[in-house]
Short mmCIF file of C-alpha atoms in Angstrom, two decimals:
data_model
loop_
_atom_site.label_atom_id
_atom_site.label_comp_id
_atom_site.label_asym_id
_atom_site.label_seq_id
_atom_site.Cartn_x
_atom_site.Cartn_y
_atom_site.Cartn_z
CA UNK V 1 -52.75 38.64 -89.31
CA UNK V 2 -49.57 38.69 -87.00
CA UNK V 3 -52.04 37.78 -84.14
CA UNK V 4 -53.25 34.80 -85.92
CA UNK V 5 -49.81 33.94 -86.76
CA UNK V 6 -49.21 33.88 -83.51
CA UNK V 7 -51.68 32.09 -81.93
CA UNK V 8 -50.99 29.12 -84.62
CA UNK V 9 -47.47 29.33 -83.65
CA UNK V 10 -48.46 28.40 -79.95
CA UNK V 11 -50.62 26.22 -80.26
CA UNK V 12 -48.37 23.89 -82.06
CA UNK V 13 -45.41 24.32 -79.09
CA UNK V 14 -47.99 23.60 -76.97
CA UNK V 15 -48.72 20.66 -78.89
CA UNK V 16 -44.85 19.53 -79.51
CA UNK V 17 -44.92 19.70 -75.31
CA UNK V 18 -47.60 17.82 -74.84
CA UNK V 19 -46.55 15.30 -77.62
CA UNK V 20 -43.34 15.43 -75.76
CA UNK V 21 -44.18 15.18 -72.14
CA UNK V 22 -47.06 12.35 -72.84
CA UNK V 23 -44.12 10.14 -75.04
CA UNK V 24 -41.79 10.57 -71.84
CA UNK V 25 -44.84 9.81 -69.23
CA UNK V 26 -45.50 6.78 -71.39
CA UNK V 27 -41.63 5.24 -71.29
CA UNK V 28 -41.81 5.93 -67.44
CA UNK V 29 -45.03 4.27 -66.50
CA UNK V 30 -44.13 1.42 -69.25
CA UNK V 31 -40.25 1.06 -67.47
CA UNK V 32 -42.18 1.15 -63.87
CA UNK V 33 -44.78 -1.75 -65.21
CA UNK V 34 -41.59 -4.19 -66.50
CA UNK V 35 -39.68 -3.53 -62.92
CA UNK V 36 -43.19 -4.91 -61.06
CA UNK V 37 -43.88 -7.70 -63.44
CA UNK V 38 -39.97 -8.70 -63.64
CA UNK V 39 -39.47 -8.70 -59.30
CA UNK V 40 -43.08 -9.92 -59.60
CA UNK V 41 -41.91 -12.96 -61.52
CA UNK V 42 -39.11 -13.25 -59.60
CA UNK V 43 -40.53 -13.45 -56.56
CA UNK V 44 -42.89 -16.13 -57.48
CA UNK V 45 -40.11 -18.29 -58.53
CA UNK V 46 -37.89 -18.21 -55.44
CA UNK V 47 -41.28 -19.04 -54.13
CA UNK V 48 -42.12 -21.95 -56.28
CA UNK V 49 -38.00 -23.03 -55.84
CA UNK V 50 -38.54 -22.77 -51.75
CA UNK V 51 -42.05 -24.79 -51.86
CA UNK V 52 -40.53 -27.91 -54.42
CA UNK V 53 -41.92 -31.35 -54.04
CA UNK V 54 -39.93 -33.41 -52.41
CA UNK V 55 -39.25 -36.99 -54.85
CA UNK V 56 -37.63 -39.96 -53.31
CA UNK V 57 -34.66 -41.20 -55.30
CA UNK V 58 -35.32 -44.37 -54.36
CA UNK V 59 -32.05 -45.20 -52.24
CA UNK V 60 -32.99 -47.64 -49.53
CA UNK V 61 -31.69 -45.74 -46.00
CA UNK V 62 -33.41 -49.06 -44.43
CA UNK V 63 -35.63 -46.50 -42.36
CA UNK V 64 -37.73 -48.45 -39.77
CA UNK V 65 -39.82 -47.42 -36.75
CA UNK V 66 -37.31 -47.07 -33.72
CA UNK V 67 -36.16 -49.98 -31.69
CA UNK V 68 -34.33 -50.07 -28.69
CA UNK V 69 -31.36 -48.39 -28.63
CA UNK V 70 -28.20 -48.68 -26.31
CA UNK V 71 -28.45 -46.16 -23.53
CA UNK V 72 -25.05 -44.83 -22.64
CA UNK V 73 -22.95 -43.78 -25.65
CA UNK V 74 -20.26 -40.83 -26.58
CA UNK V 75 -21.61 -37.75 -28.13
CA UNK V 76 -21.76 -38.56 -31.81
CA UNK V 77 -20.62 -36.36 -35.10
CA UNK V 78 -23.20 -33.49 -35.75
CA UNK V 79 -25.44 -34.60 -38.61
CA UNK V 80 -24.88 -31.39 -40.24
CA UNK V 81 -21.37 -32.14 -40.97
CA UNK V 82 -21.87 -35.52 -42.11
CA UNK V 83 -25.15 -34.87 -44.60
CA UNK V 84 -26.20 -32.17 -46.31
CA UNK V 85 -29.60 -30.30 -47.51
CA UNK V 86 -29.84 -32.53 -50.88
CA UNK V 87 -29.63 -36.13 -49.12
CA UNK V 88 -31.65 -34.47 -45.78
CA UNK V 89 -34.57 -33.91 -48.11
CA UNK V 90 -34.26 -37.44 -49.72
CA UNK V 91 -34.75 -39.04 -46.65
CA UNK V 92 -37.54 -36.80 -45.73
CA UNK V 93 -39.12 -38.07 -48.90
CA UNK V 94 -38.08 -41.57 -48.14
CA UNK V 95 -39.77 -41.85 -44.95
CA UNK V 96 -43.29 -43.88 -44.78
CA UNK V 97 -46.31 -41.16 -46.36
CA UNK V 98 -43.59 -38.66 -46.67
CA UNK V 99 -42.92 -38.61 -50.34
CA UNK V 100 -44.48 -36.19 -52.82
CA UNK V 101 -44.73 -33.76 -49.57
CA UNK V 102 -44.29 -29.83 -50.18
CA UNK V 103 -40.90 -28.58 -48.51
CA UNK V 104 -41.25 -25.15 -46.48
CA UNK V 105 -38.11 -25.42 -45.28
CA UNK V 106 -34.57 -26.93 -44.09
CA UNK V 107 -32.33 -25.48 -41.58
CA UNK V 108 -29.55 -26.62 -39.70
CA UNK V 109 -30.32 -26.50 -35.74
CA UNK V 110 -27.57 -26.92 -33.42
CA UNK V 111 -26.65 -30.70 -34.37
CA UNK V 112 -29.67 -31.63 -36.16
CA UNK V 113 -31.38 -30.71 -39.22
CA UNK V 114 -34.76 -29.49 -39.20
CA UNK V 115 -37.45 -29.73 -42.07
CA UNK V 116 -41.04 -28.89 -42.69
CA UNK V 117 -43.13 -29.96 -44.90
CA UNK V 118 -46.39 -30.14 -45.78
CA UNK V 119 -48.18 -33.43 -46.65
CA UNK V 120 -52.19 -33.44 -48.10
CA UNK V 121 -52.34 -30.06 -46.63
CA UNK V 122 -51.30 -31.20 -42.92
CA UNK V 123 -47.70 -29.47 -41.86
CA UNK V 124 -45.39 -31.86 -40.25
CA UNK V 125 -41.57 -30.90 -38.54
CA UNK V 126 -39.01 -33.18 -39.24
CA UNK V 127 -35.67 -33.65 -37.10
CA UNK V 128 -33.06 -35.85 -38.46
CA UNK V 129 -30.04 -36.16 -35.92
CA UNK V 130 -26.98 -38.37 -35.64
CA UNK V 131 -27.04 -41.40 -33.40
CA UNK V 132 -24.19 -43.65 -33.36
CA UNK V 133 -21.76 -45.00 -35.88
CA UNK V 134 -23.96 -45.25 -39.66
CA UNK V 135 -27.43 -44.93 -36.88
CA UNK V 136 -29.67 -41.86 -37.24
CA UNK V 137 -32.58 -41.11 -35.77
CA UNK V 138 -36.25 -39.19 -37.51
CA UNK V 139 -38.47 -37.27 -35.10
CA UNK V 140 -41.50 -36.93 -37.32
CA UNK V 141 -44.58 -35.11 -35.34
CA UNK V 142 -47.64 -32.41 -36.14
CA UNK V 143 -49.14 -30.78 -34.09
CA UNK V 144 -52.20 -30.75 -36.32
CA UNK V 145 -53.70 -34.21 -36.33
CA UNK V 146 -51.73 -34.93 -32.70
CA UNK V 147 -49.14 -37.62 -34.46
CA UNK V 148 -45.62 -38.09 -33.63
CA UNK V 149 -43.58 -40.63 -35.07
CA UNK V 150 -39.61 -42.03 -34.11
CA UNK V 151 -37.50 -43.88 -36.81
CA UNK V 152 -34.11 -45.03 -37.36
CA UNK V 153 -32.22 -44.53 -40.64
CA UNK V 154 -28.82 -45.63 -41.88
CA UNK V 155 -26.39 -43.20 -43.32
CA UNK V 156 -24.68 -44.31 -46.42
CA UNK V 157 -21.31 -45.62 -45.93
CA UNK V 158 -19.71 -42.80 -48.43
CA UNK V 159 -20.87 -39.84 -46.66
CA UNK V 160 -19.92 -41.76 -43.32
CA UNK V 161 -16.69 -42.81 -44.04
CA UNK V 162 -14.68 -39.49 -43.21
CA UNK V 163 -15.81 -39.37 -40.11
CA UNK V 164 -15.57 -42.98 -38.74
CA UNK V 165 -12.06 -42.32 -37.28
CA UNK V 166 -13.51 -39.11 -35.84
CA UNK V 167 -16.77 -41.99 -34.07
CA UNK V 168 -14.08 -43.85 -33.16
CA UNK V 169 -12.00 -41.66 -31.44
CA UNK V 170 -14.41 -40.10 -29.67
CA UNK V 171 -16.10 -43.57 -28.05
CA UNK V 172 -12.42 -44.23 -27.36
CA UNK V 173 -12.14 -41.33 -24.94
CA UNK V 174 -15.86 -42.24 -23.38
CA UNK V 175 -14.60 -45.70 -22.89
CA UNK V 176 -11.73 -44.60 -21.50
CA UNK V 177 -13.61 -42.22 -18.94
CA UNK V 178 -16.08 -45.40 -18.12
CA UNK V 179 -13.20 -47.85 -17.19
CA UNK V 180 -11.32 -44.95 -14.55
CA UNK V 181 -14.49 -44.78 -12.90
CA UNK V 182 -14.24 -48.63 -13.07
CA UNK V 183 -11.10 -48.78 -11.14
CA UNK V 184 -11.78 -46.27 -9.18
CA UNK V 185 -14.50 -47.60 -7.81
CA UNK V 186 -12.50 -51.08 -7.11
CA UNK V 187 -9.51 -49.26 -5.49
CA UNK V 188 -8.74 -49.46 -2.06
CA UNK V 189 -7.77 -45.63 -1.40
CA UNK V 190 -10.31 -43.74 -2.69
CA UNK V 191 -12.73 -42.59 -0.52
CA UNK V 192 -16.16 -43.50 0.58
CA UNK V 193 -17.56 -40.81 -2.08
CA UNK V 194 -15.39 -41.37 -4.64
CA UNK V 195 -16.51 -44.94 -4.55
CA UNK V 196 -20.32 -44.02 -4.20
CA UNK V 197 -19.44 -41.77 -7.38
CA UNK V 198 -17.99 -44.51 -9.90
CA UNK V 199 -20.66 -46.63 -8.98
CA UNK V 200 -23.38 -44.43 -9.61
CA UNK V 201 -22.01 -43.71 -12.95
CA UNK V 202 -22.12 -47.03 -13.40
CA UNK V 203 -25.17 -47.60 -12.62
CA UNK V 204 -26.92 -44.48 -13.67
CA UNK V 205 -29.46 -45.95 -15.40
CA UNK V 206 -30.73 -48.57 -12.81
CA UNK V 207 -30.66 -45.51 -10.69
CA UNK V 208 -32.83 -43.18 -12.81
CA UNK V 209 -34.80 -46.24 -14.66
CA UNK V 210 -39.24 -45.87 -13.96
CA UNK V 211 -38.77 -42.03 -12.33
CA UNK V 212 -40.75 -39.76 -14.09
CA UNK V 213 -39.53 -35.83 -14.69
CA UNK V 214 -40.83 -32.59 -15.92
CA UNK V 215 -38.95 -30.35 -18.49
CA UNK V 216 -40.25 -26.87 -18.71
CA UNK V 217 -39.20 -23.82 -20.96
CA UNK V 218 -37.97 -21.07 -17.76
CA UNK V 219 -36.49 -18.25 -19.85
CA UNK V 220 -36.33 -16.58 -23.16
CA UNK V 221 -33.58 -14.64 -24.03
CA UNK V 222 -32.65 -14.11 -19.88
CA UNK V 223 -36.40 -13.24 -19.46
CA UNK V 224 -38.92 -14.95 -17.51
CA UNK V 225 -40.86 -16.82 -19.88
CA UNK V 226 -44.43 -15.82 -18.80
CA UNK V 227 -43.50 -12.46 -18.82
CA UNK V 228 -42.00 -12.54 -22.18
CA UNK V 229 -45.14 -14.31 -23.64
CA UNK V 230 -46.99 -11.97 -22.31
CA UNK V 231 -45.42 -8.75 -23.45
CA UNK V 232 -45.26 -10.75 -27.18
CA UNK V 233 -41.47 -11.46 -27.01
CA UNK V 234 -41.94 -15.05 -27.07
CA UNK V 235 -44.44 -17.17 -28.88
CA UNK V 236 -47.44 -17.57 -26.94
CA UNK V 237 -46.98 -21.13 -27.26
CA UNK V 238 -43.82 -21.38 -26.13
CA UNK V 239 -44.86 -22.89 -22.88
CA UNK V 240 -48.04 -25.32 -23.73
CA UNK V 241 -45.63 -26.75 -26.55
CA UNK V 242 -42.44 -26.66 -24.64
CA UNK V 243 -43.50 -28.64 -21.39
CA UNK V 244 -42.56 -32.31 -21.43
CA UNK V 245 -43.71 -34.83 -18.72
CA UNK V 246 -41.83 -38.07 -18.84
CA UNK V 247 -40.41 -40.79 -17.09
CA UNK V 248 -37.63 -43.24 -17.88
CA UNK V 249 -38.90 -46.27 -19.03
CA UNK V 250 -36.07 -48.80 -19.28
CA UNK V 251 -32.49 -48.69 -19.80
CA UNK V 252 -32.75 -47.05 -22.90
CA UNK V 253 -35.96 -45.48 -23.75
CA UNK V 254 -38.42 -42.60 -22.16
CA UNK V 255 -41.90 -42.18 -22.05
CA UNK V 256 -43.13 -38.79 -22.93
CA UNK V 257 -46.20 -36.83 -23.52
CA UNK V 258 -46.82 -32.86 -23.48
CA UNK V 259 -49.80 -30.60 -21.97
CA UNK V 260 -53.53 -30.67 -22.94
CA UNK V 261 -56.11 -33.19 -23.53
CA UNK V 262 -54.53 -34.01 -27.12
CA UNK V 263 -51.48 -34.87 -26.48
CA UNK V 264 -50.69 -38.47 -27.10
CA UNK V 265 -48.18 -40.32 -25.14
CA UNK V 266 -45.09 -41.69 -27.30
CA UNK V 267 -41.56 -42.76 -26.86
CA UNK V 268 -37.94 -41.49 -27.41
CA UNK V 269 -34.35 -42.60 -27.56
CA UNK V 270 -31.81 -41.94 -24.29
CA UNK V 271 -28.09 -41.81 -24.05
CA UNK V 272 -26.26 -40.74 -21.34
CA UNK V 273 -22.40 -39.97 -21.10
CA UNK V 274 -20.52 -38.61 -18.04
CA UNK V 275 -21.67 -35.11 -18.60
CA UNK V 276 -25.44 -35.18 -20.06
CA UNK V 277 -28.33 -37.41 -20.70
CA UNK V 278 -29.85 -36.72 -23.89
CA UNK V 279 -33.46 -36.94 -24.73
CA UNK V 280 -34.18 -38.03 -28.09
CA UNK V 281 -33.52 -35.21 -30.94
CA UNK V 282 -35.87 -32.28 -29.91
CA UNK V 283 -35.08 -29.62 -27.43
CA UNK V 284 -34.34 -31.99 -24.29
CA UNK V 285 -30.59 -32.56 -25.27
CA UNK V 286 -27.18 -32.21 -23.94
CA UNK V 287 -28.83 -31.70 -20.42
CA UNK V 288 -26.32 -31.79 -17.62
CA UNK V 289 -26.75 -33.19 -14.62
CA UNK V 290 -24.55 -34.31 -11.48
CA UNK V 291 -24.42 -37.60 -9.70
CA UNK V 292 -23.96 -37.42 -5.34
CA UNK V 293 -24.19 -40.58 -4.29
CA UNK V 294 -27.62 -42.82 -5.85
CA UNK V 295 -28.69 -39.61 -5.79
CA UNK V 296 -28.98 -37.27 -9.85
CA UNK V 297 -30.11 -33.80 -10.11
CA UNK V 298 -30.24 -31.39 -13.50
CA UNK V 299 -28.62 -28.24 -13.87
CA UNK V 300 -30.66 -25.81 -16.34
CA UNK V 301 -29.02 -25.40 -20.35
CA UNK V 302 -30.08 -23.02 -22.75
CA UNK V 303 -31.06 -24.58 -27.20
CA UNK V 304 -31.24 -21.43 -29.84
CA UNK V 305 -34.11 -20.88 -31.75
CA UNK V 306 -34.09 -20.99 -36.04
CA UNK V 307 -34.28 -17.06 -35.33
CA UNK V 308 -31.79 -16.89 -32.98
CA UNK V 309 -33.56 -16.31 -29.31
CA UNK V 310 -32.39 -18.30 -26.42
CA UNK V 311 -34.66 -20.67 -24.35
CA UNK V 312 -33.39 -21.85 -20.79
CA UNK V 313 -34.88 -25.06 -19.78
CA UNK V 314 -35.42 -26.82 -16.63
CA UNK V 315 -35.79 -30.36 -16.05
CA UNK V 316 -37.28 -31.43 -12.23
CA UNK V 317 -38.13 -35.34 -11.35
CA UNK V 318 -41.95 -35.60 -10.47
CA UNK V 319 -42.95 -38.49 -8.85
CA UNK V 320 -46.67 -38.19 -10.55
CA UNK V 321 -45.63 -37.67 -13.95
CA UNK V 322 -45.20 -41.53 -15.03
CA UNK V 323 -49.33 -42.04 -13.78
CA UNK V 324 -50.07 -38.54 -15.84
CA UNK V 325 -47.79 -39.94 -18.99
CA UNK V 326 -49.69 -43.58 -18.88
CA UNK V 327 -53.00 -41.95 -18.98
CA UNK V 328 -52.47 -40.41 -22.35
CA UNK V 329 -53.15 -42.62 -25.43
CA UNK V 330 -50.79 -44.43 -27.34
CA UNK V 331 -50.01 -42.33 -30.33
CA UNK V 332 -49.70 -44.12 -34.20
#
């Protein structure tokens, strides 16, 4: 009898336990399953927030395809300071086949904003950069269907505004720099290369005006950039995407076109002031260079990536590249 008693007893703590441990197991695996589902759900929408559709509002930024613009120029206001992400990705939207694209993303790059997109399932980058006064330029360009597109855009007057004394100011100084060389050149004591110098500034661009130039990617991060590419430090494209041929096609405007069969021949924006010439609003800006006599030559400058590596370009003249860049087709 006491054994049976006993054995009835146990069985039912050995129940309670079970009852017990399988309640606990339950609430565990049930807490674990609402974590997943809730960082789950999260996850998709910071996903679905970063990959919106871009609408137009409808403003009219009076975006054409780019004219000719005036060649020599002081260094204008970042375009970062002036606009920011919201009215970026209007304009995006507002350019020609742009609206109703997907957005990927929008980052700030050195004085330009950069955006990608992706439009009927073709990805396009987008730089937006700061001309002159209310004047911005759009380098629109993929890589997939071989297009590149330049346009000009007008920045509204109220986001402009605060920083018109700032334009001012700083094409005062340029101006200022300009007109000593001026009368330097014109005075009777300076010396033979003094007055070569002023004159070459001054005419810088008849100087430079129908030579052509190559601009290659040298380093990454210090490192030689064939050697970085191939120990997977820098992207293996680096170099085929990187290379520019060009030549200077007027006062105002360059020719360019990159390597391989594909690549289509287009055209891009110039300024110069008495430091740099700046090449459109992609990698080849802010280079320096130095003036001896009619004679110009580059001095290598370094861009950042979005991820924060350091590319050191080169820019060399080449006396074939305007033949190599007239060969390619006209891009749309």
């Amino acid at each position: 009898m006491k054994k049976r008693v006993a054995a009835i007893l146990g069985s039912t703590v050995v129940a309670i336990f079970l009852l017990v441990g399988g309640t606990f197991w339950y609430v565990q695996t049930s807490s674990k399953q609402q974590k997943t589902i809730s960082t789950t759900a999260q996850a998709l929408k910071k996903e679905s927030k970063d990959k919106k559709t871009l609408k137009a509002s409808g403003y009219d930024y009076q975006i054409t395809s780019e004219e000719a613009l005036g060649g020599v120029m002081a260094t204008p206001t970042s375009l970062t300071k002036i606009l920011n992400k919201k009215t970026i990705l209007d304009i995006v939207a507002s350019i020609p086949g742009m609206n109703d694209s997907q957005l990927i993303s929008a980052t700030k790059l050195k004085n330009e904003w950069q955006v990608k997109v992706k439009r009927a399932s073709i990805s396009y980058k987008v730089r937006l950069a700061h001309y002159q006064n209310q004047a911005g330029t759009i380098d629109l360009y993929s890589n997939e269907i071989k297009q590149h597109k330049n346009y000009i855009f007008t920045i509204p007057e109220k986001y402009y505004a605060p920083y018109k004394e700032e334009g001012a100011k700083l094409t005062s100084s340029f101006s200022q720099a300009a007109n000593s060389a001026v009368i330097s050149s014109s005075s009777s004591e300076e010396s033979p290369a003094e007055s070569s110098s002023s004159k070459g500034f001054n005419n810088i661009q008849n100087i430079i005006a129908g030579k052509g130039f190559d601009i290659t990617p040298v380093l990454y991060d210090g490192e030689d950039v064939d050697k970085a590419m191939n120990e997977n430090k820098a992207p293996q494209n680096l170099v085929h995407d990187g290379v520019a041929k060009g030549y200077f096609y007027d006062s105002s405007t360059v020719h360019l076109t990159g390597l391989g069969t594909y690549s289509g021949e287009y055209s891009n924006p110039y300024t110069i002031n008495n430091k740099t010439i700046n090449i459109g609003s992609q990698d080849y800006k802010n280079i320096p260079y130095s003036l001896n006599g009619n004679s110009i030559s580059f001095q290598d400058w370094q861009t950042k990536t979005s991820d924060g590596h350091t590319i050191t370009w080169q820019m060399k003249w080449d006396n074939n590249a305007q033949s190599y860049v007239d060969s390619k087709s006209q891009n749309p």
